[in-house]
Amino acid sequence: MDLPELITFQIDRKLIDRARMKSVTRRDGSVSEFYEFSMHKLREPKHGHDYIVKQSVSKEERAARVEMPILGNGKAWDFGKPKAAPATPPPADDAPPQSDDAPF
């Protein structure tokens, strides 16, 4: 899998389900709060976007096929990477054989 150099995304913060926030107590006693998101690659890019962004679901929710709303979208960026050249087809088998006994 060839990953892009950079993926930018934007989300509508009003759509975030705040009940899904995770609180983590660090070793020093401070508390950090996190939201977890997932990016899903689109089969065909739309409107210049390559991904959609959703809030992540738990393992149990994934098994129950819970669908989260789309919060935003993302775009993949490759800076200066040369495009892969299309593969050249092998020579056809019906081509006349090359002879090494040419006089020149």
PDB file of N, CA and C in Angstrom:
ATOM      1  N   MET A   1       0.848  -1.169   0.000  1.00  0.00           N
ATOM      2  CA  MET A   1       0.000   0.000   0.000  1.00  0.00           C
ATOM      3  C   MET A   1       0.893   1.232   0.000  1.00  0.00           C
ATOM      4  N   ASP A   2       0.688   2.096  -0.953  1.00  0.00           N
ATOM      5  CA  ASP A   2       1.466   3.311  -1.081  1.00  0.00           C
ATOM      6  C   ASP A   2       0.707   4.466  -0.434  1.00  0.00           C
ATOM      7  N   LEU A   3       1.217   4.950   0.686  1.00  0.00           N
ATOM      8  CA  LEU A   3       0.534   6.021   1.413  1.00  0.00           C
ATOM      9  C   LEU A   3       0.965   7.389   0.899  1.00  0.00           C
ATOM     10  N   PRO A   4       0.054   8.356   0.924  1.00  0.00           N
ATOM     11  CA  PRO A   4       0.420   9.709   0.507  1.00  0.00           C
ATOM     12  C   PRO A   4       1.342  10.354   1.535  1.00  0.00           C
ATOM     13  N   GLU A   5       2.061  11.392   1.113  1.00  0.00           N
ATOM     14  CA  GLU A   5       2.955  12.095   2.025  1.00  0.00           C
ATOM     15  C   GLU A   5       2.188  12.839   3.112  1.00  0.00           C
ATOM     16  N   LEU A   6       1.019  13.350   2.785  1.00  0.00           N
ATOM     17  CA  LEU A   6       0.250  14.156   3.718  1.00  0.00           C
ATOM     18  C   LEU A   6      -1.233  13.971   3.437  1.00  0.00           C
ATOM     19  N   ILE A   7      -2.025  13.934   4.501  1.00  0.00           N
ATOM     20  CA  ILE A   7      -3.476  13.923   4.363  1.00  0.00           C
ATOM     21  C   ILE A   7      -4.007  15.073   5.221  1.00  0.00           C
ATOM     22  N   THR A   8      -4.730  15.976   4.603  1.00  0.00           N
ATOM     23  CA  THR A   8      -5.368  17.059   5.348  1.00  0.00           C
ATOM     24  C   THR A   8      -6.856  16.757   5.423  1.00  0.00           C
ATOM     25  N   PHE A   9      -7.482  17.171   6.513  1.00  0.00           N
ATOM     26  CA  PHE A   9      -8.916  16.948   6.623  1.00  0.00           C
ATOM     27  C   PHE A   9      -9.542  18.054   7.453  1.00  0.00           C
ATOM     28  N   GLN A  10     -10.835  18.229   7.251  1.00  0.00           N
ATOM     29  CA  GLN A  10     -11.598  19.192   8.012  1.00  0.00           C
ATOM     30  C   GLN A  10     -12.877  18.510   8.482  1.00  0.00           C
ATOM     31  N   ILE A  11     -13.275  18.872   9.713  1.00  0.00           N
ATOM     32  CA  ILE A  11     -14.490  18.291  10.272  1.00  0.00           C
ATOM     33  C   ILE A  11     -15.377  19.409  10.790  1.00  0.00           C
ATOM     34  N   ASP A  12     -16.649  19.130  10.845  1.00  0.00           N
ATOM     35  CA  ASP A  12     -17.615  20.052  11.410  1.00  0.00           C
ATOM     36  C   ASP A  12     -17.732  19.715  12.893  1.00  0.00           C
ATOM     37  N   ARG A  13     -17.186  20.553  13.752  1.00  0.00           N
ATOM     38  CA  ARG A  13     -17.147  20.253  15.186  1.00  0.00           C
ATOM     39  C   ARG A  13     -18.534  20.142  15.799  1.00  0.00           C
ATOM     40  N   LYS A  14     -19.529  20.736  15.180  1.00  0.00           N
ATOM     41  CA  LYS A  14     -20.899  20.666  15.698  1.00  0.00           C
ATOM     42  C   LYS A  14     -21.472  19.255  15.568  1.00  0.00           C
ATOM     43  N   LEU A  15     -20.892  18.449  14.677  1.00  0.00           N
ATOM     44  CA  LEU A  15     -21.386  17.086  14.464  1.00  0.00           C
ATOM     45  C   LEU A  15     -20.721  16.057  15.378  1.00  0.00           C
ATOM     46  N   ILE A  16     -19.706  16.450  16.135  1.00  0.00           N
ATOM     47  CA  ILE A  16     -18.985  15.513  16.998  1.00  0.00           C
ATOM     48  C   ILE A  16     -19.872  15.091  18.157  1.00  0.00           C
ATOM     49  N   ASP A  17     -19.963  13.793  18.388  1.00  0.00           N
ATOM     50  CA  ASP A  17     -20.714  13.244  19.519  1.00  0.00           C
ATOM     51  C   ASP A  17     -19.811  13.340  20.743  1.00  0.00           C
ATOM     52  N   ARG A  18     -20.070  14.331  21.592  1.00  0.00           N
ATOM     53  CA  ARG A  18     -19.199  14.596  22.741  1.00  0.00           C
ATOM     54  C   ARG A  18     -19.256  13.478  23.793  1.00  0.00           C
ATOM     55  N   ALA A  19     -20.293  12.669  23.755  1.00  0.00           N
ATOM     56  CA  ALA A  19     -20.393  11.545  24.692  1.00  0.00           C
ATOM     57  C   ALA A  19     -19.342  10.476  24.393  1.00  0.00           C
ATOM     58  N   ARG A  20     -18.744  10.518  23.202  1.00  0.00           N
ATOM     59  CA  ARG A  20     -17.725   9.540  22.818  1.00  0.00           C
ATOM     60  C   ARG A  20     -16.318   9.963  23.219  1.00  0.00           C
ATOM     61  N   MET A  21     -16.191  11.072  23.929  1.00  0.00           N
ATOM     62  CA  MET A  21     -14.877  11.537  24.353  1.00  0.00           C
ATOM     63  C   MET A  21     -14.288  10.546  25.355  1.00  0.00           C
ATOM     64  N   LYS A  22     -12.998  10.286  25.226  1.00  0.00           N
ATOM     65  CA  LYS A  22     -12.307   9.372  26.139  1.00  0.00           C
ATOM     66  C   LYS A  22     -11.402  10.196  27.044  1.00  0.00           C
ATOM     67  N   SER A  23     -11.489   9.944  28.325  1.00  0.00           N
ATOM     68  CA  SER A  23     -10.622  10.607  29.292  1.00  0.00           C
ATOM     69  C   SER A  23      -9.539   9.627  29.727  1.00  0.00           C
ATOM     70  N   VAL A  24      -8.302  10.100  29.751  1.00  0.00           N
ATOM     71  CA  VAL A  24      -7.170   9.275  30.139  1.00  0.00           C
ATOM     72  C   VAL A  24      -6.406  10.008  31.230  1.00  0.00           C
ATOM     73  N   THR A  25      -6.163   9.315  32.350  1.00  0.00           N
ATOM     74  CA  THR A  25      -5.356   9.897  33.416  1.00  0.00           C
ATOM     75  C   THR A  25      -3.904   9.483  33.186  1.00  0.00           C
ATOM     76  N   ARG A  26      -3.049  10.458  33.069  1.00  0.00           N
ATOM     77  CA  ARG A  26      -1.627  10.198  32.811  1.00  0.00           C
ATOM     78  C   ARG A  26      -0.914   9.853  34.112  1.00  0.00           C
ATOM     79  N   ARG A  27       0.315   9.383  33.993  1.00  0.00           N
ATOM     80  CA  ARG A  27       1.108   8.995  35.164  1.00  0.00           C
ATOM     81  C   ARG A  27       1.315  10.153  36.134  1.00  0.00           C
ATOM     82  N   ASP A  28       1.394  11.353  35.599  1.00  0.00           N
ATOM     83  CA  ASP A  28       1.620  12.509  36.472  1.00  0.00           C
ATOM     84  C   ASP A  28       0.321  13.014  37.112  1.00  0.00           C
ATOM     85  N   GLY A  29      -0.791  12.328  36.852  1.00  0.00           N
ATOM     86  CA  GLY A  29      -2.060  12.695  37.451  1.00  0.00           C
ATOM     87  C   GLY A  29      -2.904  13.627  36.598  1.00  0.00           C
ATOM     88  N   SER A  30      -2.337  14.182  35.540  1.00  0.00           N
ATOM     89  CA  SER A  30      -3.116  15.072  34.674  1.00  0.00           C
ATOM     90  C   SER A  30      -4.080  14.239  33.822  1.00  0.00           C
ATOM     91  N   VAL A  31      -5.159  14.872  33.423  1.00  0.00           N
ATOM     92  CA  VAL A  31      -6.185  14.191  32.634  1.00  0.00           C
ATOM     93  C   VAL A  31      -6.183  14.762  31.221  1.00  0.00           C
ATOM     94  N   SER A  32      -6.158  13.883  30.228  1.00  0.00           N
ATOM     95  CA  SER A  32      -6.263  14.287  28.825  1.00  0.00           C
ATOM     96  C   SER A  32      -7.564  13.733  28.273  1.00  0.00           C
ATOM     97  N   GLU A  33      -8.148  14.486  27.357  1.00  0.00           N
ATOM     98  CA  GLU A  33      -9.403  14.063  26.750  1.00  0.00           C
ATOM     99  C   GLU A  33      -9.208  13.948  25.241  1.00  0.00           C
ATOM    100  N   PHE A  34      -9.703  12.848  24.677  1.00  0.00           N
ATOM    101  CA  PHE A  34      -9.482  12.556  23.269  1.00  0.00           C
ATOM    102  C   PHE A  34     -10.790  12.231  22.556  1.00  0.00           C
ATOM    103  N   TYR A  35     -10.837  12.599  21.301  1.00  0.00           N
ATOM    104  CA  TYR A  35     -11.855  12.118  20.381  1.00  0.00           C
ATOM    105  C   TYR A  35     -11.123  11.264  19.371  1.00  0.00           C
ATOM    106  N   GLU A  36     -11.704  10.163  18.998  1.00  0.00           N
ATOM    107  CA  GLU A  36     -11.077   9.273  18.023  1.00  0.00           C
ATOM    108  C   GLU A  36     -11.854   9.325  16.714  1.00  0.00           C
ATOM    109  N   PHE A  37     -11.128   9.522  15.621  1.00  0.00           N
ATOM    110  CA  PHE A  37     -11.733   9.627  14.300  1.00  0.00           C
ATOM    111  C   PHE A  37     -11.160   8.557  13.389  1.00  0.00           C
ATOM    112  N   SER A  38     -11.874   8.242  12.335  1.00  0.00           N
ATOM    113  CA  SER A  38     -11.368   7.329  11.311  1.00  0.00           C
ATOM    114  C   SER A  38     -11.574   7.978   9.950  1.00  0.00           C
ATOM    115  N   MET A  39     -10.637   7.698   9.062  1.00  0.00           N
ATOM    116  CA  MET A  39     -10.725   8.203   7.689  1.00  0.00           C
ATOM    117  C   MET A  39     -10.946   7.015   6.773  1.00  0.00           C
ATOM    118  N   HIS A  40     -11.903   7.153   5.883  1.00  0.00           N
ATOM    119  CA  HIS A  40     -12.243   6.079   4.968  1.00  0.00           C
ATOM    120  C   HIS A  40     -11.976   6.545   3.544  1.00  0.00           C
ATOM    121  N   LYS A  41     -11.142   5.799   2.835  1.00  0.00           N
ATOM    122  CA  LYS A  41     -10.793   6.165   1.462  1.00  0.00           C
ATOM    123  C   LYS A  41     -11.999   5.957   0.550  1.00  0.00           C
ATOM    124  N   LEU A  42     -12.272   6.954  -0.259  1.00  0.00           N
ATOM    125  CA  LEU A  42     -13.358   6.856  -1.236  1.00  0.00           C
ATOM    126  C   LEU A  42     -12.896   6.039  -2.436  1.00  0.00           C
ATOM    127  N   ARG A  43     -13.769   5.238  -2.989  1.00  0.00           N
ATOM    128  CA  ARG A  43     -13.411   4.467  -4.188  1.00  0.00           C
ATOM    129  C   ARG A  43     -13.111   5.405  -5.348  1.00  0.00           C
ATOM    130  N   GLU A  44     -13.921   6.440  -5.465  1.00  0.00           N
ATOM    131  CA  GLU A  44     -13.708   7.456  -6.498  1.00  0.00           C
ATOM    132  C   GLU A  44     -13.749   8.821  -5.824  1.00  0.00           C
ATOM    133  N   PRO A  45     -12.664   9.598  -5.905  1.00  0.00           N
ATOM    134  CA  PRO A  45     -12.659  10.923  -5.279  1.00  0.00           C
ATOM    135  C   PRO A  45     -13.808  11.794  -5.786  1.00  0.00           C
ATOM    136  N   LYS A  46     -14.380  12.585  -4.871  1.00  0.00           N
ATOM    137  CA  LYS A  46     -15.484  13.479  -5.219  1.00  0.00           C
ATOM    138  C   LYS A  46     -15.141  14.887  -4.760  1.00  0.00           C
ATOM    139  N   HIS A  47     -15.370  15.846  -5.614  1.00  0.00           N
ATOM    140  CA  HIS A  47     -15.178  17.260  -5.282  1.00  0.00           C
ATOM    141  C   HIS A  47     -13.761  17.540  -4.758  1.00  0.00           C
ATOM    142  N   GLY A  48     -12.777  16.829  -5.273  1.00  0.00           N
ATOM    143  CA  GLY A  48     -11.390  17.034  -4.857  1.00  0.00           C
ATOM    144  C   GLY A  48     -11.024  16.391  -3.539  1.00  0.00           C
ATOM    145  N   HIS A  49     -11.898  15.562  -2.972  1.00  0.00           N
ATOM    146  CA  HIS A  49     -11.615  14.902  -1.703  1.00  0.00           C
ATOM    147  C   HIS A  49     -11.429  13.405  -1.922  1.00  0.00           C
ATOM    148  N   ASP A  50     -10.457  12.831  -1.194  1.00  0.00           N
ATOM    149  CA  ASP A  50     -10.132  11.416  -1.332  1.00  0.00           C
ATOM    150  C   ASP A  50     -10.673  10.558  -0.185  1.00  0.00           C
ATOM    151  N   TYR A  51     -11.037  11.200   0.939  1.00  0.00           N
ATOM    152  CA  TYR A  51     -11.445  10.481   2.145  1.00  0.00           C
ATOM    153  C   TYR A  51     -12.690  11.127   2.751  1.00  0.00           C
ATOM    154  N   ILE A  52     -13.404  10.346   3.576  1.00  0.00           N
ATOM    155  CA  ILE A  52     -14.421  10.918   4.461  1.00  0.00           C
ATOM    156  C   ILE A  52     -13.948  10.659   5.887  1.00  0.00           C
ATOM    157  N   VAL A  53     -14.382  11.498   6.821  1.00  0.00           N
ATOM    158  CA  VAL A  53     -13.974  11.391   8.222  1.00  0.00           C
ATOM    159  C   VAL A  53     -15.213  11.124   9.070  1.00  0.00           C
ATOM    160  N   LYS A  54     -15.092  10.129   9.946  1.00  0.00           N
ATOM    161  CA  LYS A  54     -16.160   9.772  10.875  1.00  0.00           C
ATOM    162  C   LYS A  54     -15.567   9.586  12.259  1.00  0.00           C
ATOM    163  N   GLN A  55     -16.420   9.600  13.283  1.00  0.00           N
ATOM    164  CA  GLN A  55     -15.943   9.219  14.602  1.00  0.00           C
ATOM    165  C   GLN A  55     -15.808   7.707  14.623  1.00  0.00           C
ATOM    166  N   SER A  56     -14.813   7.233  15.338  1.00  0.00           N
ATOM    167  CA  SER A  56     -14.570   5.791  15.408  1.00  0.00           C
ATOM    168  C   SER A  56     -15.638   5.102  16.244  1.00  0.00           C
ATOM    169  N   VAL A  57     -15.822   3.824  15.969  1.00  0.00           N
ATOM    170  CA  VAL A  57     -16.772   3.005  16.720  1.00  0.00           C
ATOM    171  C   VAL A  57     -16.006   1.943  17.491  1.00  0.00           C
ATOM    172  N   SER A  58     -16.626   1.425  18.555  1.00  0.00           N
ATOM    173  CA  SER A  58     -16.006   0.370  19.346  1.00  0.00           C
ATOM    174  C   SER A  58     -16.077  -0.955  18.586  1.00  0.00           C
ATOM    175  N   LYS A  59     -15.383  -1.941  19.100  1.00  0.00           N
ATOM    176  CA  LYS A  59     -15.387  -3.268  18.484  1.00  0.00           C
ATOM    177  C   LYS A  59     -16.803  -3.848  18.467  1.00  0.00           C
ATOM    178  N   GLU A  60     -17.530  -3.655  19.560  1.00  0.00           N
ATOM    179  CA  GLU A  60     -18.893  -4.161  19.650  1.00  0.00           C
ATOM    180  C   GLU A  60     -19.813  -3.439  18.654  1.00  0.00           C
ATOM    181  N   GLU A  61     -19.636  -2.125  18.535  1.00  0.00           N
ATOM    182  CA  GLU A  61     -20.458  -1.356  17.588  1.00  0.00           C
ATOM    183  C   GLU A  61     -20.140  -1.763  16.148  1.00  0.00           C
ATOM    184  N   ARG A  62     -18.854  -2.037  15.885  1.00  0.00           N
ATOM    185  CA  ARG A  62     -18.464  -2.468  14.544  1.00  0.00           C
ATOM    186  C   ARG A  62     -19.123  -3.808  14.214  1.00  0.00           C
ATOM    187  N   ALA A  63     -19.164  -4.728  15.203  1.00  0.00           N
ATOM    188  CA  ALA A  63     -19.802  -6.031  14.993  1.00  0.00           C
ATOM    189  C   ALA A  63     -21.309  -5.872  14.756  1.00  0.00           C
ATOM    190  N   ALA A  64     -21.902  -4.849  15.405  1.00  0.00           N
ATOM    191  CA  ALA A  64     -23.340  -4.591  15.228  1.00  0.00           C
ATOM    192  C   ALA A  64     -23.604  -3.722  14.002  1.00  0.00           C
ATOM    193  N   ARG A  65     -22.558  -3.386  13.259  1.00  0.00           N
ATOM    194  CA  ARG A  65     -22.626  -2.583  12.037  1.00  0.00           C
ATOM    195  C   ARG A  65     -23.224  -1.186  12.273  1.00  0.00           C
ATOM    196  N   VAL A  66     -22.809  -0.556  13.378  1.00  0.00           N
ATOM    197  CA  VAL A  66     -23.234   0.804  13.677  1.00  0.00           C
ATOM    198  C   VAL A  66     -22.521   1.742  12.708  1.00  0.00           C
ATOM    199  N   GLU A  67     -23.284   2.612  12.073  1.00  0.00           N
ATOM    200  CA  GLU A  67     -22.725   3.594  11.125  1.00  0.00           C
ATOM    201  C   GLU A  67     -22.724   4.968  11.775  1.00  0.00           C
ATOM    202  N   MET A  68     -21.583   5.612  11.762  1.00  0.00           N
ATOM    203  CA  MET A  68     -21.470   6.974  12.295  1.00  0.00           C
ATOM    204  C   MET A  68     -21.688   7.962  11.150  1.00  0.00           C
ATOM    205  N   PRO A  69     -22.165   9.166  11.472  1.00  0.00           N
ATOM    206  CA  PRO A  69     -22.358  10.172  10.417  1.00  0.00           C
ATOM    207  C   PRO A  69     -21.012  10.699   9.916  1.00  0.00           C
ATOM    208  N   ILE A  70     -21.015  11.178   8.704  1.00  0.00           N
ATOM    209  CA  ILE A  70     -19.807  11.783   8.122  1.00  0.00           C
ATOM    210  C   ILE A  70     -19.625  13.156   8.749  1.00  0.00           C
ATOM    211  N   LEU A  71     -18.431  13.386   9.329  1.00  0.00           N
ATOM    212  CA  LEU A  71     -18.126  14.662   9.980  1.00  0.00           C
ATOM    213  C   LEU A  71     -17.415  15.631   9.052  1.00  0.00           C
ATOM    214  N   GLY A  72     -16.756  15.090   8.038  1.00  0.00           N
ATOM    215  CA  GLY A  72     -15.993  15.944   7.141  1.00  0.00           C
ATOM    216  C   GLY A  72     -15.329  15.117   6.067  1.00  0.00           C
ATOM    217  N   ASN A  73     -14.294  15.693   5.454  1.00  0.00           N
ATOM    218  CA  ASN A  73     -13.612  15.001   4.361  1.00  0.00           C
ATOM    219  C   ASN A  73     -12.128  15.311   4.397  1.00  0.00           C
ATOM    220  N   GLY A  74     -11.366  14.543   3.624  1.00  0.00           N
ATOM    221  CA  GLY A  74      -9.921  14.705   3.594  1.00  0.00           C
ATOM    222  C   GLY A  74      -9.377  14.606   2.188  1.00  0.00           C
ATOM    223  N   LYS A  75      -8.160  15.095   2.049  1.00  0.00           N
ATOM    224  CA  LYS A  75      -7.486  15.093   0.741  1.00  0.00           C
ATOM    225  C   LYS A  75      -6.064  14.593   0.918  1.00  0.00           C
ATOM    226  N   ALA A  76      -5.628  13.729   0.009  1.00  0.00           N
ATOM    227  CA  ALA A  76      -4.266  13.205   0.013  1.00  0.00           C
ATOM    228  C   ALA A  76      -3.368  14.096  -0.837  1.00  0.00           C
ATOM    229  N   TRP A  77      -2.150  14.311  -0.363  1.00  0.00           N
ATOM    230  CA  TRP A  77      -1.179  15.160  -1.070  1.00  0.00           C
ATOM    231  C   TRP A  77       0.119  14.398  -1.253  1.00  0.00           C
ATOM    232  N   ASP A  78       0.654  14.413  -2.462  1.00  0.00           N
ATOM    233  CA  ASP A  78       1.979  13.867  -2.774  1.00  0.00           C
ATOM    234  C   ASP A  78       2.783  14.984  -3.419  1.00  0.00           C
ATOM    235  N   PHE A  79       3.834  15.399  -2.766  1.00  0.00           N
ATOM    236  CA  PHE A  79       4.635  16.517  -3.241  1.00  0.00           C
ATOM    237  C   PHE A  79       5.842  16.015  -4.019  1.00  0.00           C
ATOM    238  N   GLY A  80       5.826  16.235  -5.323  1.00  0.00           N
ATOM    239  CA  GLY A  80       6.970  15.906  -6.152  1.00  0.00           C
ATOM    240  C   GLY A  80       7.203  14.428  -6.382  1.00  0.00           C
ATOM    241  N   LYS A  81       6.290  13.579  -5.956  1.00  0.00           N
ATOM    242  CA  LYS A  81       6.455  12.152  -6.224  1.00  0.00           C
ATOM    243  C   LYS A  81       6.152  11.904  -7.686  1.00  0.00           C
ATOM    244  N   PRO A  82       7.061  11.246  -8.394  1.00  0.00           N
ATOM    245  CA  PRO A  82       6.745  10.944  -9.792  1.00  0.00           C
ATOM    246  C   PRO A  82       5.621   9.924  -9.863  1.00  0.00           C
ATOM    247  N   LYS A  83       4.770  10.104 -10.829  1.00  0.00           N
ATOM    248  CA  LYS A  83       3.667   9.166 -11.044  1.00  0.00           C
ATOM    249  C   LYS A  83       4.252   7.850 -11.553  1.00  0.00           C
ATOM    250  N   ALA A  84       3.701   6.760 -11.128  1.00  0.00           N
ATOM    251  CA  ALA A  84       4.166   5.456 -11.583  1.00  0.00           C
ATOM    252  C   ALA A  84       3.869   5.311 -13.070  1.00  0.00           C
ATOM    253  N   ALA A  85       4.882   4.914 -13.818  1.00  0.00           N
ATOM    254  CA  ALA A  85       4.714   4.733 -15.257  1.00  0.00           C
ATOM    255  C   ALA A  85       3.879   3.484 -15.505  1.00  0.00           C
ATOM    256  N   PRO A  86       2.988   3.531 -16.468  1.00  0.00           N
ATOM    257  CA  PRO A  86       2.197   2.334 -16.753  1.00  0.00           C
ATOM    258  C   PRO A  86       3.110   1.208 -17.226  1.00  0.00           C
ATOM    259  N   ALA A  87       2.782   0.011 -16.819  1.00  0.00           N
ATOM    260  CA  ALA A  87       3.592  -1.146 -17.202  1.00  0.00           C
ATOM    261  C   ALA A  87       3.512  -1.356 -18.711  1.00  0.00           C
ATOM    262  N   THR A  88       4.663  -1.636 -19.322  1.00  0.00           N
ATOM    263  CA  THR A  88       4.676  -1.903 -20.756  1.00  0.00           C
ATOM    264  C   THR A  88       4.305  -3.361 -20.972  1.00  0.00           C
ATOM    265  N   PRO A  89       3.447  -3.628 -21.933  1.00  0.00           N
ATOM    266  CA  PRO A  89       3.029  -5.012 -22.153  1.00  0.00           C
ATOM    267  C   PRO A  89       4.197  -5.833 -22.714  1.00  0.00           C
ATOM    268  N   PRO A  90       4.244  -7.124 -22.389  1.00  0.00           N
ATOM    269  CA  PRO A  90       5.307  -7.974 -22.946  1.00  0.00           C
ATOM    270  C   PRO A  90       5.126  -8.104 -24.456  1.00  0.00           C
ATOM    271  N   PRO A  91       6.213  -8.389 -25.176  1.00  0.00           N
ATOM    272  CA  PRO A  91       6.085  -8.522 -26.630  1.00  0.00           C
ATOM    273  C   PRO A  91       5.142  -9.669 -26.979  1.00  0.00           C
ATOM    274  N   ALA A  92       4.436  -9.499 -28.064  1.00  0.00           N
ATOM    275  CA  ALA A  92       3.489 -10.518 -28.512  1.00  0.00           C
ATOM    276  C   ALA A  92       4.239 -11.767 -28.958  1.00  0.00           C
ATOM    277  N   ASP A  93       3.662 -12.932 -28.705  1.00  0.00           N
ATOM    278  CA  ASP A  93       4.306 -14.200 -29.070  1.00  0.00           C
ATOM    279  C   ASP A  93       4.286 -14.447 -30.566  1.00  0.00           C
ATOM    280  N   ASP A  94       3.416 -13.766 -31.318  1.00  0.00           N
ATOM    281  CA  ASP A  94       3.325 -14.004 -32.754  1.00  0.00           C
ATOM    282  C   ASP A  94       4.300 -13.135 -33.550  1.00  0.00           C
ATOM    283  N   ALA A  95       5.206 -12.433 -32.880  1.00  0.00           N
ATOM    284  CA  ALA A  95       6.198 -11.621 -33.577  1.00  0.00           C
ATOM    285  C   ALA A  95       7.212 -12.546 -34.254  1.00  0.00           C
ATOM    286  N   PRO A  96       7.715 -12.162 -35.441  1.00  0.00           N
ATOM    287  CA  PRO A  96       8.693 -13.034 -36.114  1.00  0.00           C
ATOM    288  C   PRO A  96       9.961 -13.140 -35.275  1.00  0.00           C
ATOM    289  N   PRO A  97      10.566 -14.334 -35.237  1.00  0.00           N
ATOM    290  CA  PRO A  97      11.776 -14.515 -34.431  1.00  0.00           C
ATOM    291  C   PRO A  97      12.923 -13.674 -34.991  1.00  0.00           C
ATOM    292  N   GLN A  98      13.751 -13.167 -34.097  1.00  0.00           N
ATOM    293  CA  GLN A  98      14.919 -12.399 -34.500  1.00  0.00           C
ATOM    294  C   GLN A  98      16.052 -13.345 -34.882  1.00  0.00           C
ATOM    295  N   SER A  99      16.667 -13.094 -35.984  1.00  0.00           N
ATOM    296  CA  SER A  99      17.756 -13.947 -36.452  1.00  0.00           C
ATOM    297  C   SER A  99      19.080 -13.272 -36.174  1.00  0.00           C
ATOM    298  N   ASP A 100      20.062 -14.021 -35.658  1.00  0.00           N
ATOM    299  CA  ASP A 100      21.394 -13.471 -35.353  1.00  0.00           C
ATOM    300  C   ASP A 100      22.345 -13.609 -36.543  1.00  0.00           C
ATOM    301  N   ASP A 101      21.912 -14.216 -37.648  1.00  0.00           N
ATOM    302  CA  ASP A 101      22.818 -14.420 -38.777  1.00  0.00           C
ATOM    303  C   ASP A 101      22.656 -13.333 -39.845  1.00  0.00           C
ATOM    304  N   ALA A 102      22.309 -12.106 -39.443  1.00  0.00           N
ATOM    305  CA  ALA A 102      22.187 -11.002 -40.383  1.00  0.00           C
ATOM    306  C   ALA A 102      23.586 -10.572 -40.838  1.00  0.00           C
ATOM    307  N   PRO A 103      23.768 -10.237 -42.115  1.00  0.00           N
ATOM    308  CA  PRO A 103      25.105  -9.912 -42.611  1.00  0.00           C
ATOM    309  C   PRO A 103      25.624  -8.564 -42.114  1.00  0.00           C
ATOM    310  N   PHE A 104      24.858  -7.763 -41.502  1.00  0.00           N
ATOM    311  CA  PHE A 104      25.357  -6.464 -41.046  1.00  0.00           C
ATOM    312  C   PHE A 104      25.265  -6.278 -39.590  1.00  0.00           C
TER     313      PHE A 104
END
